PDB file of C-alpha atoms in Angstrom:
ATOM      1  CA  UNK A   1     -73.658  14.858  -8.222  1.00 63.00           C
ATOM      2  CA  UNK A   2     -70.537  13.093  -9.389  1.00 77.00           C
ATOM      3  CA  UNK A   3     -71.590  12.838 -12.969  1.00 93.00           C
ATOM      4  CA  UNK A   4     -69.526  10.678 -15.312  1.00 96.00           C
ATOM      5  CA  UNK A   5     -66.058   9.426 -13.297  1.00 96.00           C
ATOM      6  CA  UNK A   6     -63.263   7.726 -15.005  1.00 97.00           C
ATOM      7  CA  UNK A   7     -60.231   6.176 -13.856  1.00 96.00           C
ATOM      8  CA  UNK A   8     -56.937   6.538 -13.708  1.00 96.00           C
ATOM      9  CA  UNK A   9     -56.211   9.923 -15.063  1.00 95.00           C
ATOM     10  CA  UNK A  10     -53.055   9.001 -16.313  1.00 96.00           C
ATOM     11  CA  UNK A  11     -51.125   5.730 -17.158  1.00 97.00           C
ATOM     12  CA  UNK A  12     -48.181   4.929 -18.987  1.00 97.00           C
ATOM     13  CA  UNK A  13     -48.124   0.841 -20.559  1.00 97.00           C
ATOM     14  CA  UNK A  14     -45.614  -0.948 -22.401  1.00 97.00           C
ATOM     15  CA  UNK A  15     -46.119  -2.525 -25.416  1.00 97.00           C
ATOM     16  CA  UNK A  16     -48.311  -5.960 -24.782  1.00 97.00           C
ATOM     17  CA  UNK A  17     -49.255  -5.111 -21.138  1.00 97.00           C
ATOM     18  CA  UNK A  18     -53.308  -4.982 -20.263  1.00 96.00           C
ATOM     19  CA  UNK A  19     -55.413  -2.812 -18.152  1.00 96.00           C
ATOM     20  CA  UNK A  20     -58.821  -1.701 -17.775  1.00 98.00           C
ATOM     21  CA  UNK A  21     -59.978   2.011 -18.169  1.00 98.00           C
ATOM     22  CA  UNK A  22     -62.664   2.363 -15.200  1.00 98.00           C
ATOM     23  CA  UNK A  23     -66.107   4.146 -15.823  1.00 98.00           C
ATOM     24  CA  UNK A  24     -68.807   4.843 -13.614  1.00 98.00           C
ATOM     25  CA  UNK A  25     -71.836   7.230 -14.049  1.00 97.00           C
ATOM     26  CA  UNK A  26     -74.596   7.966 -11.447  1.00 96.00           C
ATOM     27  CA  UNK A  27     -77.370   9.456 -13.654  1.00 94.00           C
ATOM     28  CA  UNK A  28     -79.274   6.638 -14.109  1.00 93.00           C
ATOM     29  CA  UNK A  29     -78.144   6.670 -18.055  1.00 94.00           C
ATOM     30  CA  UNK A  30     -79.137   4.044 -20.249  1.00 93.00           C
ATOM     31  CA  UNK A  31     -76.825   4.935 -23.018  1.00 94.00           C
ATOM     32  CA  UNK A  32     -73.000   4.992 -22.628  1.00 96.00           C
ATOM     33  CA  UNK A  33     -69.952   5.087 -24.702  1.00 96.00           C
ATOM     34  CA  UNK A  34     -66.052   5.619 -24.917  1.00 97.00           C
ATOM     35  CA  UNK A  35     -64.571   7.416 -27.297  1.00 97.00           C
ATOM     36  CA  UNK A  36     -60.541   7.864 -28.142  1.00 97.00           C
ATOM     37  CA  UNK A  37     -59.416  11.312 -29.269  1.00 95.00           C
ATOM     38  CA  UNK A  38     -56.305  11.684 -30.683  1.00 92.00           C
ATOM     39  CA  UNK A  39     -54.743  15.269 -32.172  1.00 82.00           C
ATOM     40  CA  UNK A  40     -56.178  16.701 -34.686  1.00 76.00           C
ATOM     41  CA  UNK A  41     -58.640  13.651 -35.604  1.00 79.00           C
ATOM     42  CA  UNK A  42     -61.216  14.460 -33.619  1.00 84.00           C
ATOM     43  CA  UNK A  43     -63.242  12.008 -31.815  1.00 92.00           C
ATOM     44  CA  UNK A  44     -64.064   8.408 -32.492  1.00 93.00           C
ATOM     45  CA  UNK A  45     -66.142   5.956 -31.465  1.00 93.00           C
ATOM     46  CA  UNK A  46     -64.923   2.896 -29.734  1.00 97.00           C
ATOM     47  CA  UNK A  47     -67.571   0.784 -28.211  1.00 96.00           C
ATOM     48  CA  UNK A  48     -70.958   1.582 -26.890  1.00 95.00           C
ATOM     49  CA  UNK A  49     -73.927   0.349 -24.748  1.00 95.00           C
ATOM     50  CA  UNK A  50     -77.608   1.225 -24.732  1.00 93.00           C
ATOM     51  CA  UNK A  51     -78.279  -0.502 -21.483  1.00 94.00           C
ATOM     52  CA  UNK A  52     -77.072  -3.475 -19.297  1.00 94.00           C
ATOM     53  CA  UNK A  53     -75.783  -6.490 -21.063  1.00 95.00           C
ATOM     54  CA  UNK A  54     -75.592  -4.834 -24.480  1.00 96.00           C
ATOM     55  CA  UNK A  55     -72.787  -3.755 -26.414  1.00 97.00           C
ATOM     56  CA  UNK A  56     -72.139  -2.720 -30.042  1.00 95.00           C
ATOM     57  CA  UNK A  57     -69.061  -1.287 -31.460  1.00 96.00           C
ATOM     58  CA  UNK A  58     -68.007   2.048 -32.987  1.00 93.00           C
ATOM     59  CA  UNK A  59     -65.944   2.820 -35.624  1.00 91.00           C
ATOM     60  CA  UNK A  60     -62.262   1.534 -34.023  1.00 95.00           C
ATOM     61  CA  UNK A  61     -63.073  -1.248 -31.713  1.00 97.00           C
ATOM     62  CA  UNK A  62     -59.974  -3.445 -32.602  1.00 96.00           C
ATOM     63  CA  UNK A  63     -57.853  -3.861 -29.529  1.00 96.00           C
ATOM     64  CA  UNK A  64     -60.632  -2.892 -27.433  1.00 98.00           C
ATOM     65  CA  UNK A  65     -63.237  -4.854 -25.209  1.00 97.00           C
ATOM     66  CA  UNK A  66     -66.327  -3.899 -22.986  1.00 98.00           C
ATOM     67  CA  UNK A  67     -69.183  -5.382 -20.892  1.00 96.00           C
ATOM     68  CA  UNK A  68     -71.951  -3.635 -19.061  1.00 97.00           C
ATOM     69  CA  UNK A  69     -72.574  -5.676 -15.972  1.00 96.00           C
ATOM     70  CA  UNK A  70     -74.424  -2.696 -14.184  1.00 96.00           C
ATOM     71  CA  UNK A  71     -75.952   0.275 -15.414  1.00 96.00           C
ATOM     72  CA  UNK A  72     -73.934   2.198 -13.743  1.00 97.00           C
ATOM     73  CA  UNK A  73     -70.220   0.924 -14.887  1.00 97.00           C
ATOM     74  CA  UNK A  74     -68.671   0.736 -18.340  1.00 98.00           C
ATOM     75  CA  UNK A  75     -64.908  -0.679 -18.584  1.00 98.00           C
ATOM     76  CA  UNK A  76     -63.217  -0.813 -21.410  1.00 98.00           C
ATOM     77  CA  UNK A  77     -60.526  -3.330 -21.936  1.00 98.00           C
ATOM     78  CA  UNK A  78     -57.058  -3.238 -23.728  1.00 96.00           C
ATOM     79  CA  UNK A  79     -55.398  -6.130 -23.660  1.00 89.00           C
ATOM     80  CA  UNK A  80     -52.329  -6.089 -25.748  1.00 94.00           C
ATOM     81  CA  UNK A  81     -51.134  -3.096 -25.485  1.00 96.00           C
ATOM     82  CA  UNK A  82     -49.783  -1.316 -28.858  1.00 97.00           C
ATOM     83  CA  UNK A  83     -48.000   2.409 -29.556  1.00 96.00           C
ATOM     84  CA  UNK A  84     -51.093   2.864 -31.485  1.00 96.00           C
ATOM     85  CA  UNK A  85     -53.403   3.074 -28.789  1.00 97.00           C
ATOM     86  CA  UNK A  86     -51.682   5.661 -27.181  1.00 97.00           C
ATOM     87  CA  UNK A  87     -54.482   8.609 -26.816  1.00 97.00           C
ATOM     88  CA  UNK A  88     -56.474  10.226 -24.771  1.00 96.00           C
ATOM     89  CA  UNK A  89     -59.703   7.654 -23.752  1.00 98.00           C
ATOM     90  CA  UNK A  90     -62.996   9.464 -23.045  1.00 97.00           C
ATOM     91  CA  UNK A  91     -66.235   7.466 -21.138  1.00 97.00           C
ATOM     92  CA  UNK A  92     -69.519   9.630 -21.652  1.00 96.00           C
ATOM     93  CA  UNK A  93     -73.150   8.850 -21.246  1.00 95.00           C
ATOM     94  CA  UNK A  94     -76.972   9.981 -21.852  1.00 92.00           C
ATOM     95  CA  UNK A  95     -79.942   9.272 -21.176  1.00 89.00           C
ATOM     96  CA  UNK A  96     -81.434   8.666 -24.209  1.00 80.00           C
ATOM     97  CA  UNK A  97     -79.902   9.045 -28.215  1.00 73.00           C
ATOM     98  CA  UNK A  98     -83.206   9.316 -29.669  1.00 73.00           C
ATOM     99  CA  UNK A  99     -85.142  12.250 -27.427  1.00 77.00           C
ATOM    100  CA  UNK A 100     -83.530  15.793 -29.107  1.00 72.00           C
ATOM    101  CA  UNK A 101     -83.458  16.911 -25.386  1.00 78.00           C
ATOM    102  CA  UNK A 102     -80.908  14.301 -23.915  1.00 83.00           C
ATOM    103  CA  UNK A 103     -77.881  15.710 -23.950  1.00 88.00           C
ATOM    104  CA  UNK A 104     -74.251  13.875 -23.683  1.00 91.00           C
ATOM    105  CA  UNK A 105     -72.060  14.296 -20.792  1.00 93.00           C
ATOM    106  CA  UNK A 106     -68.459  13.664 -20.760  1.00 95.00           C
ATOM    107  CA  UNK A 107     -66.055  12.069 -18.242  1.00 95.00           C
ATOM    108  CA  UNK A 108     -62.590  13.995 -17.826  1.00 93.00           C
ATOM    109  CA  UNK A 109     -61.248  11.735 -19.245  1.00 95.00           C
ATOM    110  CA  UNK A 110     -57.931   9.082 -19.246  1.00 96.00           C
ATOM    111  CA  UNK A 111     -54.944   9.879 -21.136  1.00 96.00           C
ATOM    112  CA  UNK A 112     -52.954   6.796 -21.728  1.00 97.00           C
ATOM    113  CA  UNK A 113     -48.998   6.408 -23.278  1.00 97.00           C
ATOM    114  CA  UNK A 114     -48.253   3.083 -25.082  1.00 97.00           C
ATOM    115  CA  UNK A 115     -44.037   2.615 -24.815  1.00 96.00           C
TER     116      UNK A 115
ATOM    117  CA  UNK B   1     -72.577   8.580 -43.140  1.00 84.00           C
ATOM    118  CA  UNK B   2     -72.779  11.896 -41.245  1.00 91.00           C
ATOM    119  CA  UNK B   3     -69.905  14.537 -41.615  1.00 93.00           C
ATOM    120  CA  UNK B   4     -69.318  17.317 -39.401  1.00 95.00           C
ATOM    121  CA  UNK B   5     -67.316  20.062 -40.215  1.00 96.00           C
ATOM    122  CA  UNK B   6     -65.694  23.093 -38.420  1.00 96.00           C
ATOM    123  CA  UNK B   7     -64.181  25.971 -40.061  1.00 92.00           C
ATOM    124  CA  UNK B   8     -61.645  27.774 -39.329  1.00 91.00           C
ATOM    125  CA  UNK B   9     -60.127  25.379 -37.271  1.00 94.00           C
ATOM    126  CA  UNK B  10     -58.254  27.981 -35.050  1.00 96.00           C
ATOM    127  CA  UNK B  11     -58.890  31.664 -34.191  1.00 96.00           C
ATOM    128  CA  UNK B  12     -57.278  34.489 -32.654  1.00 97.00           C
ATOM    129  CA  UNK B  13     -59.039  37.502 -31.871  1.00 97.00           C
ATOM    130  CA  UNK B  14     -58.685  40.646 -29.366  1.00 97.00           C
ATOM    131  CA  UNK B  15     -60.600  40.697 -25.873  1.00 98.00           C
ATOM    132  CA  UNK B  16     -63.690  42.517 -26.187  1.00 98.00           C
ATOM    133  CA  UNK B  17     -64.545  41.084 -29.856  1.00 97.00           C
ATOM    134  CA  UNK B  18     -67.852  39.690 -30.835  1.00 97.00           C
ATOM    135  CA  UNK B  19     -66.979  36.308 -32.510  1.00 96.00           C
ATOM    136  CA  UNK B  20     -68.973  33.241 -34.542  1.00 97.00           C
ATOM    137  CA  UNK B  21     -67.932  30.067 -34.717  1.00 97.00           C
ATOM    138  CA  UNK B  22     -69.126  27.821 -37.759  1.00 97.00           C
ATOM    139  CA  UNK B  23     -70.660  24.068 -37.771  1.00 98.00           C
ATOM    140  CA  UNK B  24     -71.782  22.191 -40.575  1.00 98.00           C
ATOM    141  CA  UNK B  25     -73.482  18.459 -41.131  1.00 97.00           C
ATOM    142  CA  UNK B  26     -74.325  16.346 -44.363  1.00 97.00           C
ATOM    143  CA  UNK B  27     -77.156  14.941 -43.025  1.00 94.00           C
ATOM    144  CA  UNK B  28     -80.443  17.083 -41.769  1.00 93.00           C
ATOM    145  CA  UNK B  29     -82.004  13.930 -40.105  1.00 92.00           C
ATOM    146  CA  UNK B  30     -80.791  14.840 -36.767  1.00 92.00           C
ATOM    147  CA  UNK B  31     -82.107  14.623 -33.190  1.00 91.00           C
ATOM    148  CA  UNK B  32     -80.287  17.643 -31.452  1.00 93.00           C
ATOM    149  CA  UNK B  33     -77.075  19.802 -32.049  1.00 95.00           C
ATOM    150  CA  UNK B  34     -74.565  20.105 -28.708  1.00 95.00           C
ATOM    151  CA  UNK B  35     -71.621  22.576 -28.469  1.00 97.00           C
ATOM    152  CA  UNK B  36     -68.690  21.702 -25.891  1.00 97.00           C
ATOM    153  CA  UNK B  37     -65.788  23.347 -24.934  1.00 97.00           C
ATOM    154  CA  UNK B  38     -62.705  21.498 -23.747  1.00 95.00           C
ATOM    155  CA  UNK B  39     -59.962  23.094 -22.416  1.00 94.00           C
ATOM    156  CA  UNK B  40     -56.190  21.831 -22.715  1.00 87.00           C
ATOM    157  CA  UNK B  41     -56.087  18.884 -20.708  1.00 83.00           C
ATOM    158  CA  UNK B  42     -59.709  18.120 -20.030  1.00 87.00           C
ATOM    159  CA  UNK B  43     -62.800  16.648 -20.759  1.00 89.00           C
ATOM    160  CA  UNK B  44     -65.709  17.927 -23.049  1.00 93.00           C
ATOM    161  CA  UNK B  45     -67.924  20.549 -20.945  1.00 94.00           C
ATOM    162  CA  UNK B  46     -72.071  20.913 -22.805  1.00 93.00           C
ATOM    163  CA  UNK B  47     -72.642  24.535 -23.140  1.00 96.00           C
ATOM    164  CA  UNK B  48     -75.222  24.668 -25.187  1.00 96.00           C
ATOM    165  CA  UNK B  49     -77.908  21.827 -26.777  1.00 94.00           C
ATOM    166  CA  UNK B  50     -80.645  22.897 -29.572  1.00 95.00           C
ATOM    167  CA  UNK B  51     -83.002  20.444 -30.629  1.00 92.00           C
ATOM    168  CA  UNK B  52     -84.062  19.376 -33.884  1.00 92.00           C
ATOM    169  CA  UNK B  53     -87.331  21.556 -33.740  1.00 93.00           C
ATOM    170  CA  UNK B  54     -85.599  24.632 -32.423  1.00 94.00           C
ATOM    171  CA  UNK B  55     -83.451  27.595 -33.953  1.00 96.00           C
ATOM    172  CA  UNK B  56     -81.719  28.647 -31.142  1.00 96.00           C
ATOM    173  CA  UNK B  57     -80.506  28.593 -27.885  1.00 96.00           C
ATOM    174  CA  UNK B  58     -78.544  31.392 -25.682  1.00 97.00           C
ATOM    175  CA  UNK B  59     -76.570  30.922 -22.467  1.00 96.00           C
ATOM    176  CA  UNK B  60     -75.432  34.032 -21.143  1.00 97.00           C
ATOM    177  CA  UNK B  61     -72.621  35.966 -23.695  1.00 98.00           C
ATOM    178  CA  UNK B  62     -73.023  32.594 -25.606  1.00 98.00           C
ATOM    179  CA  UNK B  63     -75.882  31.901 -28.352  1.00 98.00           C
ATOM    180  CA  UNK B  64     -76.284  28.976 -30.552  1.00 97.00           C
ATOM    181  CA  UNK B  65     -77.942  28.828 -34.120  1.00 97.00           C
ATOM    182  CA  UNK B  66     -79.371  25.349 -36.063  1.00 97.00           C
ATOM    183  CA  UNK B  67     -80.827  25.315 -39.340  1.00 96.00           C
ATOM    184  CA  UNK B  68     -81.491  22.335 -40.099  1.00 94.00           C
ATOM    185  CA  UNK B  69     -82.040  22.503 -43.849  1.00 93.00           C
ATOM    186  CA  UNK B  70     -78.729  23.875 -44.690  1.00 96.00           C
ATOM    187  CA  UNK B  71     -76.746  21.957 -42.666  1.00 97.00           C
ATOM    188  CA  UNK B  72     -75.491  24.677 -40.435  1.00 97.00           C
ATOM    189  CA  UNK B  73     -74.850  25.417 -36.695  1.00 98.00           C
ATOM    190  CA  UNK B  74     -72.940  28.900 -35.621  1.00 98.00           C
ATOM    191  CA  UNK B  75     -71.721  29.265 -31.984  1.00 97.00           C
ATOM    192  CA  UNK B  76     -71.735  33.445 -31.409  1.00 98.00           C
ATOM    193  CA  UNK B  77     -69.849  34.432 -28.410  1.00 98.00           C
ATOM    194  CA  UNK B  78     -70.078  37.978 -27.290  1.00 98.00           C
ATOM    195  CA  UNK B  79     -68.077  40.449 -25.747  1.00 98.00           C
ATOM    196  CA  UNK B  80     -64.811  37.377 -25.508  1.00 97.00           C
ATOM    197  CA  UNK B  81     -62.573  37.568 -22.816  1.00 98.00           C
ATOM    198  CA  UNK B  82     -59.466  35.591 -21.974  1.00 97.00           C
ATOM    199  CA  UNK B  83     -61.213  32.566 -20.163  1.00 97.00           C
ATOM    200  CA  UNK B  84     -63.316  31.906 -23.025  1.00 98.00           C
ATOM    201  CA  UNK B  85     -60.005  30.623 -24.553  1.00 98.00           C
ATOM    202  CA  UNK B  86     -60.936  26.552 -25.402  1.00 97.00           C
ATOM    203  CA  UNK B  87     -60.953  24.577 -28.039  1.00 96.00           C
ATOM    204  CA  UNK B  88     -65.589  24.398 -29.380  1.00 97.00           C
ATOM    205  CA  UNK B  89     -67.052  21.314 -30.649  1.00 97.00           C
ATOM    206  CA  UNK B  90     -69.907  21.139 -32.214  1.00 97.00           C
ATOM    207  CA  UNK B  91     -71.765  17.147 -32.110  1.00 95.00           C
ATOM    208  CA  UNK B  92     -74.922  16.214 -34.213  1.00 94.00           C
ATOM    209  CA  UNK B  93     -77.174  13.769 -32.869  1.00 90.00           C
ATOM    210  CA  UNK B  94     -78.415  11.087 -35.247  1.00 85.00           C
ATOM    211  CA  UNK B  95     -78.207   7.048 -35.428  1.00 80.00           C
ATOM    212  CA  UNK B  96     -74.733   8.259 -33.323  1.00 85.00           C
ATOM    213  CA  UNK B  97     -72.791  11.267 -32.147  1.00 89.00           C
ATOM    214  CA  UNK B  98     -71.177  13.223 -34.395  1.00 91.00           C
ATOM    215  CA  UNK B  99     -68.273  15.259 -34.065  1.00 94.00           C
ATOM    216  CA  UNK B 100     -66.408  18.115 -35.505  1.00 94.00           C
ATOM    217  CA  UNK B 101     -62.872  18.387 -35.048  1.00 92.00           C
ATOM    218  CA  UNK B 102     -63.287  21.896 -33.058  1.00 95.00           C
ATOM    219  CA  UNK B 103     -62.532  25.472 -33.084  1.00 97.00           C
ATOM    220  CA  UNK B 104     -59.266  26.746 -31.343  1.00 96.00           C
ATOM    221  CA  UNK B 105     -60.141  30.062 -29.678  1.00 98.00           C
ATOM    222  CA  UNK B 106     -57.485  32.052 -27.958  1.00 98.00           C
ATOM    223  CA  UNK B 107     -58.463  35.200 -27.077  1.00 98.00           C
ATOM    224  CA  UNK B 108     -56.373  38.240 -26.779  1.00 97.00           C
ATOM    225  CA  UNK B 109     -56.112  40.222 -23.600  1.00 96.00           C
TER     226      UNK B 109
END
């Protein structure tokens, strides 16, 4: 049971490049979402999806894109690359955000340098 | 909007010591409470979930407090040894996640 797999681990971008952080989970989730964390500042929310074909955004979606093709796969987008997006990208995902028993699991996630 | 709060923000104590770890929300209208640990480097690992309608929860040496109407979550870790050195956060369930901005633990040997 894979759980919640992202890709790369690591990448280093210059400023104005693109790329696309890869997330997959195999739960059957409905609900997924990425999150940036950045020292000291805890986590915040990017984009996220409740099922396939629906996406909403967080609290810091500028820069960012998503879709949700499957229910399995989440990418998130960056297409100009900036110093300020340099963090460390987490994907996670639940089954539900309403049912007190659902709980959230994490990917390990992506940690990404902006030069 | 929901605030989550952790205090202290890091801790140091000897191996062996009993230690609690503090969480508290603005807003009572929550689903569930998780705690996570995350280790330098790595991704957030559930240890323990309470729901809305429980008190507490306990995973071996680790047990996990809600009460809802004060706003207030403790994480009490017994017996600490050197692997239980991680950073704890503490994430309210309500219209979103919620997070605190974590405990740093190191513990002594």
């Amino acid at each position: 049971n894979a759980g919640v797999t992202q890709t790369p681990k690591f990448r280093i971008l210059k400023i104005g490049q693109s790329m696309t952080l890869q997330c997959a989970q195999d739960m059957n989730h409905n609900y997924m979402y990425w999150y940036r964390q950045d020292p000291g500042m805890g986590l915040k929310l990017i984009y996220y999806s409740v099922g396939a074909g629906i996406t909403d955004k967080g609290e810091v979606p500028n820069g960012y894109n998503v879709s949700r093709s499957t229910t399995e796969d989440f990418p998130l987008r960056l297409e100009l690359a900036a110093p300020s997006q340099t963090s460390v990208y987490f994907c996670a995902s639940s089954y539900s955000r309403a049912n007190p028993s659902s709980p959230l699991h994490f990917g390990n996630g992506t940690r990404l340098t902006v030069t | 909007k929901q605030e989550v709060t952790q205090i202290p923000a890091a801790l140091s104590v000897p191996e062996g010591e009993n230690l609690v770890l503090n969480c508290s929300f603005t807003d009572s209208a929550i689903y569930n409470l998780q705690w996570f640990r995350q280790d330098p480097g790595k991704g957030l690992t559930s240890l323990l979930l309470i729901q809305s309608s429980q008190r507490e929860q306990t995973s071996g040496r680790l047990n996990a407090s809600l009460d809802k109407s004060s706003g207030r979550s403790t994480l009490y870790i017994a017996a600490s040894q050197p692997g239980d050195s991680a950073t704890y956060l503490c994430a309210v369930t309500g219209n979103q996640f919620y997070f605190g901005t974590g405990t740093s633990l190191t513990v002594i040997p």
